[in-house]
């Protein structure tokens, strides 16, 4: 018998992604319908890819959040964060439920007005507000949240010129034990800037210091961070009452509550890791009631929650374009949607479900989008049943930020469909067309003709 030649052993890196003590999940369920409407029929009618939003889920999620706070505190108001999803039909569901509007630019401000939100129920946040936008907001009696001293002085000036006393709040940033600190927005608490800004506002006699605002981060996992933020804003509000003779009418705790998405690389699934909305409400309202205000002087609690109220209600339906083997043996599947539509794929491991029956065999695979761009990776490692060209996939919990941060890069933006509470579908944003994209372009005369 011939002796076999020795081959040196080699160690090969597993590309299967992060495992945890639960192992990788290999059980899948086909998701063939959303709110009773078949996925296949929606793709046939509205094309692929297509965003689908469940009105039922939005209303249920919103009412649950409102309940969590109103059962614990007497004065609560939500304000819909436009940048999270500013498709008008979506905004109006929140407004029908009683939500005010929270905007961070003049463009969003005008969108809120256009949707019928009264000016005095619009909160105007953000570092950039032009003079024309500030004048509009002052004339509409909106709640203007000041971001920096330049804006503060400009507002004093405008108040003088317009002979009005605008309602303002300052945005406060602070150390809540969560890092990096979002200290680029507003006035810092610890170094005394916030208190200084409040002093200047009151001393000017030109502005009504109505509220205090913070937005301490996004996808926050700590309820204690909010309690700390309430205590710090509460301290400022108490000092305003006792030293500036000014009763602060509202504390706006911003947004930042997490949705149930899995964070990339997280050890635990989100469902086992994130506190519930009730736990956040308990931390916030508990700290509020402890500030020391009498019942009649309790500030209104404003919440600008975005992500937590809309992520669950959004789905992206797509189709498999092709399968291939990468050079290292991994299976790769190419979808007709990528990071152009799923901006949140950069930090979430979105749950994906096949939309049709499948065999029990599964494989680790990379899910790519359709872009000619190497970073167009929807999931770098996912264990999925085998998918064939033409099969459909449902991506879950994509309602927040994707329909505002989507890119018109290589591909145009697709249809967005709303399923109402009766199970009827409505097109709420049409797929873009070449004409739409090009209507903003201008061709200089000397470039009009080409000859090849
Ligand atoms: C983005 C933003 C929100 C919403 O944040 P979420 O983390 O989505 O809840 C609220 N307020 C302000 C000022 C924001 O910039």
GROMACS .gro file of C-alpha atoms in nm, residues 41-53 87 315-318 337 341 398 402-403 406 412-418 425-433:
model
   40
   41UNK     CA    1  -5.051   3.992  -0.428
   42UNK     CA    2  -4.887   4.312  -0.303
   43UNK     CA    3  -4.573   4.245  -0.505
   44UNK     CA    4  -4.787   4.170  -0.812
   45UNK     CA    5  -4.981   4.492  -0.769
   46UNK     CA    6  -4.711   4.732  -0.648
   47UNK     CA    7  -4.389   4.580  -0.776
   48UNK     CA    8  -4.075   4.460  -0.601
   49UNK     CA    9  -3.918   4.588  -0.387
   50UNK     CA   10  -4.200   4.762  -0.204
   51UNK     CA   11  -4.232   4.911   0.145
   52UNK     CA   12  -4.547   4.813   0.333
   53UNK     CA   13  -4.676   4.991   0.643
   87UNK     CA   14  -4.443   6.025   0.459
  315UNK     CA   15  -4.194   4.589   0.615
  316UNK     CA   16  -3.987   4.568   0.301
  317UNK     CA   17  -4.089   4.305   0.047
  318UNK     CA   18  -3.831   4.196  -0.206
  337UNK     CA   19  -3.315   4.571  -0.237
  341UNK     CA   20  -3.345   5.124   0.081
  398UNK     CA   21  -3.803   4.868   0.889
  402UNK     CA   22  -3.542   5.390   0.607
  403UNK     CA   23  -3.810   5.589   0.427
  406UNK     CA   24  -3.309   5.601   0.160
  412UNK     CA   25  -3.484   5.476  -0.771
  413UNK     CA   26  -3.709   5.460  -0.467
  414UNK     CA   27  -3.998   5.212  -0.483
  415UNK     CA   28  -4.367   5.231  -0.397
  416UNK     CA   29  -4.477   5.264  -0.036
  417UNK     CA   30  -4.808   5.099   0.050
  418UNK     CA   31  -5.026   5.138   0.358
  425UNK     CA   32  -5.407   4.871   0.056
  426UNK     CA   33  -5.331   5.231  -0.040
  427UNK     CA   34  -5.038   5.362  -0.238
  428UNK     CA   35  -4.899   5.641  -0.015
  429UNK     CA   36  -4.581   5.720  -0.207
  430UNK     CA   37  -4.536   5.641  -0.571
  431UNK     CA   38  -4.224   5.477  -0.707
  432UNK     CA   39  -3.991   5.736  -0.854
  433UNK     CA   40  -3.961   5.775  -1.228
   0.00000   0.00000   0.00000
